PDB file of N, CA and C in Angstrom:
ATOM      1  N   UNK A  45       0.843  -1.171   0.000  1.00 81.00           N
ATOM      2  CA  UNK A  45       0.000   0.000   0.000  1.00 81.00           C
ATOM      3  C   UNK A  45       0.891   1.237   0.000  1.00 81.00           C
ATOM      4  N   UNK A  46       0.665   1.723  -0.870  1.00 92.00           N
ATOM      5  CA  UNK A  46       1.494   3.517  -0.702  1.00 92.00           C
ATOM      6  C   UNK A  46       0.686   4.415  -0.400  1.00 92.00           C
ATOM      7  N   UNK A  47       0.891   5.569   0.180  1.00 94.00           N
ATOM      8  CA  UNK A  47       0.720   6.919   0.867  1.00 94.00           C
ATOM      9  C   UNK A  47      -1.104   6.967  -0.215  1.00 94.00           C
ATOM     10  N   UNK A  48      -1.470   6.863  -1.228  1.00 94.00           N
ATOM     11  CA  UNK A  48      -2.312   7.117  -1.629  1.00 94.00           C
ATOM     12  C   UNK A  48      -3.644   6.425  -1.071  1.00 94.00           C
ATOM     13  N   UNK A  49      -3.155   5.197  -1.087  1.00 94.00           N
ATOM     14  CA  UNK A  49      -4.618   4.111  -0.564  1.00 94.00           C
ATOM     15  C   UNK A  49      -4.727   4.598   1.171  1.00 94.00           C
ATOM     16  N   UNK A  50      -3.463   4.935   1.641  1.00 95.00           N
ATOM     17  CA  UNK A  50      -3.323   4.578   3.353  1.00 95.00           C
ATOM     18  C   UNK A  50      -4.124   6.133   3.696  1.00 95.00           C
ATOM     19  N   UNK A  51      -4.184   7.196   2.909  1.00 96.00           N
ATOM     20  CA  UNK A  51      -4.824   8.330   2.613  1.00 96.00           C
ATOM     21  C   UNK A  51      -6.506   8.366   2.524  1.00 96.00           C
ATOM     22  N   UNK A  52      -6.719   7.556   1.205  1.00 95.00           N
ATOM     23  CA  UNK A  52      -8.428   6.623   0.792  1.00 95.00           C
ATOM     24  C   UNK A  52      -8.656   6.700   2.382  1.00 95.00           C
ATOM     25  N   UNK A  53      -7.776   5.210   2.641  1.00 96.00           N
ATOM     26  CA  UNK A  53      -8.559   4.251   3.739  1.00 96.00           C
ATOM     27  C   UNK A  53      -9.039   5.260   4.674  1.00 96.00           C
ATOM     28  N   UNK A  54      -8.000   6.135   5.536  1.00 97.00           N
ATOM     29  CA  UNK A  54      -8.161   7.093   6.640  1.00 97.00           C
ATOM     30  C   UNK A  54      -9.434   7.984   6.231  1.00 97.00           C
ATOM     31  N   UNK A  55      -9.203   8.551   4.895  1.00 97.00           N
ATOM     32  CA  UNK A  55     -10.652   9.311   4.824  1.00 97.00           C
ATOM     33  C   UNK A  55     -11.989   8.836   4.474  1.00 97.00           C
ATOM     34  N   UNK A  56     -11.859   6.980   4.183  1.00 97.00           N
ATOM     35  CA  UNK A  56     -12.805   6.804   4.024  1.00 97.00           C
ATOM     36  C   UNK A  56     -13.531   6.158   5.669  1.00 97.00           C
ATOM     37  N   UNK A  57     -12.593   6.048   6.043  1.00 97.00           N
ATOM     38  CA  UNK A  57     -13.225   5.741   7.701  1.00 97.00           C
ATOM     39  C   UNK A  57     -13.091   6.731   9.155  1.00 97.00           C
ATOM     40  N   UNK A  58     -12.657   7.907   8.059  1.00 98.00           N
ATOM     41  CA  UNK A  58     -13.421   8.888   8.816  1.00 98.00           C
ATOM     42  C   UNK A  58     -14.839   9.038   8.922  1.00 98.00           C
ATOM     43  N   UNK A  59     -15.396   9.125   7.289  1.00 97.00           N
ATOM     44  CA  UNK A  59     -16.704   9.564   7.249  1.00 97.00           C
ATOM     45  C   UNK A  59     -17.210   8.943   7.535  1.00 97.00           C
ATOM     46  N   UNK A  60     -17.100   7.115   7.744  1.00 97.00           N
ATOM     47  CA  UNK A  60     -17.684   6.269   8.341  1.00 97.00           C
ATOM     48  C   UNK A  60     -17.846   6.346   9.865  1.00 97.00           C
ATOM     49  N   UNK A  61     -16.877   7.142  10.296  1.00 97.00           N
ATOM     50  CA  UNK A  61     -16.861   7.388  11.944  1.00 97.00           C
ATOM     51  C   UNK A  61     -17.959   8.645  11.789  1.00 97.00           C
ATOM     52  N   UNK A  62     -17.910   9.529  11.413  1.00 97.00           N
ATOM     53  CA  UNK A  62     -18.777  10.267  11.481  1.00 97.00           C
ATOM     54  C   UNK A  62     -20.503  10.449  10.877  1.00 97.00           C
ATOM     55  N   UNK A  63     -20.711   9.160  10.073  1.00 97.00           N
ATOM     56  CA  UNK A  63     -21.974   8.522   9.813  1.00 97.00           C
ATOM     57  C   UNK A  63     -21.682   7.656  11.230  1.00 97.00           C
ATOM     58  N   UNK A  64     -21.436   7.345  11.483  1.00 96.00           N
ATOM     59  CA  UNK A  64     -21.793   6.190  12.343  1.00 96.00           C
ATOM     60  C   UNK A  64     -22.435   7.036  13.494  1.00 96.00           C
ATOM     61  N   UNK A  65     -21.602   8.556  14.478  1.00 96.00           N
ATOM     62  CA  UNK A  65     -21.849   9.438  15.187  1.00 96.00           C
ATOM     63  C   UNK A  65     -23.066   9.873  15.133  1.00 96.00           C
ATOM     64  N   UNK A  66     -23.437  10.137  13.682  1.00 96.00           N
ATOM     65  CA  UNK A  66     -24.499  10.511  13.515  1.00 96.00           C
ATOM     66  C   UNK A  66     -25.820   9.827  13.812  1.00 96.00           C
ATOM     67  N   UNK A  67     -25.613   8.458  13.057  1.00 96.00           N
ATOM     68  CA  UNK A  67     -26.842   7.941  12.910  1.00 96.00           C
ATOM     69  C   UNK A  67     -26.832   7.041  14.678  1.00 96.00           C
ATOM     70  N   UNK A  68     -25.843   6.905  15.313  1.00 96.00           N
ATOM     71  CA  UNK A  68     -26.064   6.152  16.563  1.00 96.00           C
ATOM     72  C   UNK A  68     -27.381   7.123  17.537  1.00 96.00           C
ATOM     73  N   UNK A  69     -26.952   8.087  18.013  1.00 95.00           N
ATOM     74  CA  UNK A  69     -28.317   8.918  18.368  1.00 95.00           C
ATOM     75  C   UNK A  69     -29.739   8.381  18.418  1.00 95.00           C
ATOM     76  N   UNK A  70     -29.767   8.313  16.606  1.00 95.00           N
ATOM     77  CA  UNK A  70     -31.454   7.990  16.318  1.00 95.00           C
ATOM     78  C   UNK A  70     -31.790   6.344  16.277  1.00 95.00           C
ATOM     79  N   UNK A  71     -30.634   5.656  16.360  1.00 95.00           N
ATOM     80  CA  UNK A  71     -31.323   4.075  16.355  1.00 95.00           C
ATOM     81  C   UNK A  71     -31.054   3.856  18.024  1.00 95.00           C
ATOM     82  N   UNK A  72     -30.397   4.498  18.984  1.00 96.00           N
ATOM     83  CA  UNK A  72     -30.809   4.603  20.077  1.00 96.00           C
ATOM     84  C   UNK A  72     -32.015   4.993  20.857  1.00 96.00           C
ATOM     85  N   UNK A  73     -32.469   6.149  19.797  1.00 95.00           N
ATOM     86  CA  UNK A  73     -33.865   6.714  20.162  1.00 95.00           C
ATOM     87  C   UNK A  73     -35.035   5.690  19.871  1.00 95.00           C
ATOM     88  N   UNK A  74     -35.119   4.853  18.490  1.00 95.00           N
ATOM     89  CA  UNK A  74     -36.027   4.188  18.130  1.00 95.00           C
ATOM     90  C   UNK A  74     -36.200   3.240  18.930  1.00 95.00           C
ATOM     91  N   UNK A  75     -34.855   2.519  19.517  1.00 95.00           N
ATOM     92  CA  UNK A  75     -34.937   1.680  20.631  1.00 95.00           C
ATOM     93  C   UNK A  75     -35.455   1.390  21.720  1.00 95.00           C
ATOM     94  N   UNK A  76     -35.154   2.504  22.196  1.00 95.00           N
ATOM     95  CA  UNK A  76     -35.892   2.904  23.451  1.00 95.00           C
ATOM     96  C   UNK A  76     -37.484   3.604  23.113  1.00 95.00           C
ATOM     97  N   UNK A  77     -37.742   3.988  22.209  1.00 95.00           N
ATOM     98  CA  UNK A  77     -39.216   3.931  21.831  1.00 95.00           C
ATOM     99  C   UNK A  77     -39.620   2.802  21.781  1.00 95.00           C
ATOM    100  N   UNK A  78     -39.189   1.611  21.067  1.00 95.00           N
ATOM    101  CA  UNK A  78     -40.013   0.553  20.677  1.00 95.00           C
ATOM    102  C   UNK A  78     -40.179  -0.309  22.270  1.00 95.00           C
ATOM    103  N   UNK A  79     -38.975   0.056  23.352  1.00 96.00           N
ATOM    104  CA  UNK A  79     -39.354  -0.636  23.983  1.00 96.00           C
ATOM    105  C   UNK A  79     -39.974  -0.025  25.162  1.00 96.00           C
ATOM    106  N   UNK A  80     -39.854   1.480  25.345  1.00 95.00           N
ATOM    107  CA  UNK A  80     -41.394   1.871  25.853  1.00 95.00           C
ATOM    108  C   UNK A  80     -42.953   1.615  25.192  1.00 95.00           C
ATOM    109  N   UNK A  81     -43.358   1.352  24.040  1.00 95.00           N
ATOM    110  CA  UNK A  81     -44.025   0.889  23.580  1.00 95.00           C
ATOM    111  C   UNK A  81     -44.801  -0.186  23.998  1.00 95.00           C
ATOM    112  N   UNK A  82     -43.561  -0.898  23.925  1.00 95.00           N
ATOM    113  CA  UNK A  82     -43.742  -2.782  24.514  1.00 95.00           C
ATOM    114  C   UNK A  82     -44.702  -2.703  26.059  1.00 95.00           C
ATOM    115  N   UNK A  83     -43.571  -1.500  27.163  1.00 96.00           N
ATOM    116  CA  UNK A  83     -44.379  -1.824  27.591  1.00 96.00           C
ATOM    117  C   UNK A  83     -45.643  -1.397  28.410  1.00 96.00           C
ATOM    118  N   UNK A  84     -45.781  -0.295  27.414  1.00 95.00           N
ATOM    119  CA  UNK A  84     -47.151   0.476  27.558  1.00 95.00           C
ATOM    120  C   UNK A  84     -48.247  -0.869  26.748  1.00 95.00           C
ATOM    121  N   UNK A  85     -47.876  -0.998  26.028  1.00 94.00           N
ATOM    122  CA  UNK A  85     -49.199  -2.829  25.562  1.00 94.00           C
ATOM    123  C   UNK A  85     -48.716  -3.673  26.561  1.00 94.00           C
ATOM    124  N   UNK A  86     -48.142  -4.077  27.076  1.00 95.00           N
ATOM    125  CA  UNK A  86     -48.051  -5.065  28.191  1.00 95.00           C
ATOM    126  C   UNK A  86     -49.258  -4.316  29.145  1.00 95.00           C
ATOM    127  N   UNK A  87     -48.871  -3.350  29.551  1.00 94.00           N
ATOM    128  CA  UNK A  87     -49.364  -2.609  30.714  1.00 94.00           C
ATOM    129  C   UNK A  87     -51.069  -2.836  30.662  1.00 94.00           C
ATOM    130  N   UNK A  88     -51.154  -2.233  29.155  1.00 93.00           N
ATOM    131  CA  UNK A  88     -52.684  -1.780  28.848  1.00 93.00           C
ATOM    132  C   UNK A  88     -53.607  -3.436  28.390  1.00 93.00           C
ATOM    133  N   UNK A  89     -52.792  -4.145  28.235  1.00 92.00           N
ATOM    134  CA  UNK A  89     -53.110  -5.647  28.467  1.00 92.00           C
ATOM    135  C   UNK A  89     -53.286  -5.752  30.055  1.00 92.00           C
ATOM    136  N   UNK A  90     -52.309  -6.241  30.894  1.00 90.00           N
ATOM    137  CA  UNK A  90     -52.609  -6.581  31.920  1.00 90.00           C
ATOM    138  C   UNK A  90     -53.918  -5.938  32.662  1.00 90.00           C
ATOM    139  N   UNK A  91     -54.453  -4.549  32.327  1.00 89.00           N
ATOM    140  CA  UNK A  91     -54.841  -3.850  33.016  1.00 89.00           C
ATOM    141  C   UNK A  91     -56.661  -4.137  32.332  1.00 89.00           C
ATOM    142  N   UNK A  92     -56.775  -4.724  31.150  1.00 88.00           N
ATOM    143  CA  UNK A  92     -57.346  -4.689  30.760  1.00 88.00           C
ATOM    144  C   UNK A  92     -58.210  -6.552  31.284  1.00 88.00           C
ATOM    145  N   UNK A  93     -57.302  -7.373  31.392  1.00 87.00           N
ATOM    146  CA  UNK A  93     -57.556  -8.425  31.927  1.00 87.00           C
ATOM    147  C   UNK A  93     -57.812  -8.472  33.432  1.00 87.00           C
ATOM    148  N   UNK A  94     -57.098  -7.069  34.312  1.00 85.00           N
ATOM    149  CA  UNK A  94     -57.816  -7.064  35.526  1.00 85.00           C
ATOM    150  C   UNK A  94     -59.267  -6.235  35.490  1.00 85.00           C
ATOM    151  N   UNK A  95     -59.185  -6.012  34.451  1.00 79.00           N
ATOM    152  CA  UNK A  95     -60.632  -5.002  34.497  1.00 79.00           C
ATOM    153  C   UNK A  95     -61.749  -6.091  33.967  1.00 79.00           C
ATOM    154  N   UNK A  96     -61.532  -6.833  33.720  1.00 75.00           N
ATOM    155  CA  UNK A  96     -62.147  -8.068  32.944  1.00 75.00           C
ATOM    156  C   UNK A  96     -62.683  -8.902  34.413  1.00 75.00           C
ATOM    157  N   UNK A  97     -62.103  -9.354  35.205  1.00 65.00           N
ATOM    158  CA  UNK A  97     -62.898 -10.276  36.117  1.00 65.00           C
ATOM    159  C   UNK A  97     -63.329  -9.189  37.329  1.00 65.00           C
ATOM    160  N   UNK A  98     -63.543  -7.361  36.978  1.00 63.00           N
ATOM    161  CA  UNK A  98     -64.541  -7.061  38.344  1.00 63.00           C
ATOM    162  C   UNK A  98     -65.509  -6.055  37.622  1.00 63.00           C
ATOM    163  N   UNK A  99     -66.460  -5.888  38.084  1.00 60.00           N
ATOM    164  CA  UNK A  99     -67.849  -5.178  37.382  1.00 60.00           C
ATOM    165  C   UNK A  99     -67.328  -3.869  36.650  1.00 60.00           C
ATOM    166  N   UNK A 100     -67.455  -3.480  35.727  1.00 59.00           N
ATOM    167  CA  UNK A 100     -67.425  -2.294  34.893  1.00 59.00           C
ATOM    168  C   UNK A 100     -67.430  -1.310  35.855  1.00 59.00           C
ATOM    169  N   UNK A 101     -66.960  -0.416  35.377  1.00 65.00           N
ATOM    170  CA  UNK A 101     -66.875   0.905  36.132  1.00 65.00           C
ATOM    171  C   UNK A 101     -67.848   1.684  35.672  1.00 65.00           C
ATOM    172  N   UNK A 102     -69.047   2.654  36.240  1.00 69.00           N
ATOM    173  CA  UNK A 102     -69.755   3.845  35.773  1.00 69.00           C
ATOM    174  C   UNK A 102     -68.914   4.767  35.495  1.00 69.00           C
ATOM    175  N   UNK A 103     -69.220   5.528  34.229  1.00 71.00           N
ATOM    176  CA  UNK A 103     -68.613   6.689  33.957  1.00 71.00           C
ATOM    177  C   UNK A 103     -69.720   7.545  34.852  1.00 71.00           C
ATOM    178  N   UNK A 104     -68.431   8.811  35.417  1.00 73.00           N
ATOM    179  CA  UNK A 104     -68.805   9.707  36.091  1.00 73.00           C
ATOM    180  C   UNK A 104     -68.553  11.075  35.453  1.00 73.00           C
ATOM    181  N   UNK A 105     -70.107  11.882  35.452  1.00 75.00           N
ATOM    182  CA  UNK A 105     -70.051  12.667  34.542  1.00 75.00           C
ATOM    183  C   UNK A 105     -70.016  13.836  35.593  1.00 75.00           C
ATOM    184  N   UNK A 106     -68.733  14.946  35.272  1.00 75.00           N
ATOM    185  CA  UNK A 106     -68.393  16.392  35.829  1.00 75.00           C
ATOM    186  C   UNK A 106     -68.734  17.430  35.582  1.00 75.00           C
ATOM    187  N   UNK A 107     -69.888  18.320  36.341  1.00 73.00           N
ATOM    188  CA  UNK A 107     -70.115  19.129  35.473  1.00 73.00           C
ATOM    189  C   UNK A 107     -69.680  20.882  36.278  1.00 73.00           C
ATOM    190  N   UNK A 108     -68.618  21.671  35.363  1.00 74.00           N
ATOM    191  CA  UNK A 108     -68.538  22.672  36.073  1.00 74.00           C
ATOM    192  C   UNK A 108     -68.986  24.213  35.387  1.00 74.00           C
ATOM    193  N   UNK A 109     -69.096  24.764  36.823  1.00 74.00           N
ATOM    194  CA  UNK A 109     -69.769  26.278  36.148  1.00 74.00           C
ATOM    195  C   UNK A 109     -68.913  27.636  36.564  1.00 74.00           C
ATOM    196  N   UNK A 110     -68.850  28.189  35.753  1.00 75.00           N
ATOM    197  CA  UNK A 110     -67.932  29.652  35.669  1.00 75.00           C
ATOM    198  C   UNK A 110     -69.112  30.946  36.361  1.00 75.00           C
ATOM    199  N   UNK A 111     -68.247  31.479  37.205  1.00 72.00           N
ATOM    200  CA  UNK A 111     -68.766  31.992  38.201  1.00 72.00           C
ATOM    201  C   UNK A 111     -68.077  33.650  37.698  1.00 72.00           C
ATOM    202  N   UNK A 112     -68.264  34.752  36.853  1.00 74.00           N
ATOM    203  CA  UNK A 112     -68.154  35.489  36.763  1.00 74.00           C
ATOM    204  C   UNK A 112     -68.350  37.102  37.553  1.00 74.00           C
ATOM    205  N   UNK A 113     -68.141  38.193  38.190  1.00 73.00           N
ATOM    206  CA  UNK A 113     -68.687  39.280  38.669  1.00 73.00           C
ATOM    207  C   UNK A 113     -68.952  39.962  37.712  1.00 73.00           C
ATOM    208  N   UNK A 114     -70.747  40.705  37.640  1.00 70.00           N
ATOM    209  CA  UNK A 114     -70.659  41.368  36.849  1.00 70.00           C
ATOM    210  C   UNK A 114     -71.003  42.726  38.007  1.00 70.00           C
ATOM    211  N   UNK A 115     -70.608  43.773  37.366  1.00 57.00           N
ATOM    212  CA  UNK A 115     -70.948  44.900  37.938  1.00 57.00           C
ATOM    213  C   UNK A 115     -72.280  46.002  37.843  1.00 57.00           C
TER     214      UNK A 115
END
């Protein structure tokens, strides 16, 4: 190898170091999305199977009123 390729190589695994910098960030992010995800459906499963063996819940309806001064 002479000074030309050993030149290539270095700059071509620079930019590979610096794609790599880049893109590590966002497949870290997706990661950790997919596995908060997971286990928000775990959650909303389990929760849904304890809601399953006790009587339904009544919705409770709120009703509020705005209390203004007039002069």
């Amino acid at each position: 190898m002479d000074t030309a390729h050993i030149e290539g190589l270095i700059g071509m695994l620079t930019v590979l170091g610096i794609l790599i910098l880049l893109v590590l960030p966002s497949a870290i992010g997706i990661a950790h999305d997919r596995r908060v995800d997971r286990r928000i459906r775990e959650a909303e499963q389990a929760r849904r199977e304890t809601e399953g063996s006790r009587p339904p819940r009544t919705r409770q309806r709120y009703f509020t009123t705005t209390v203004t001064h007039h002069s």
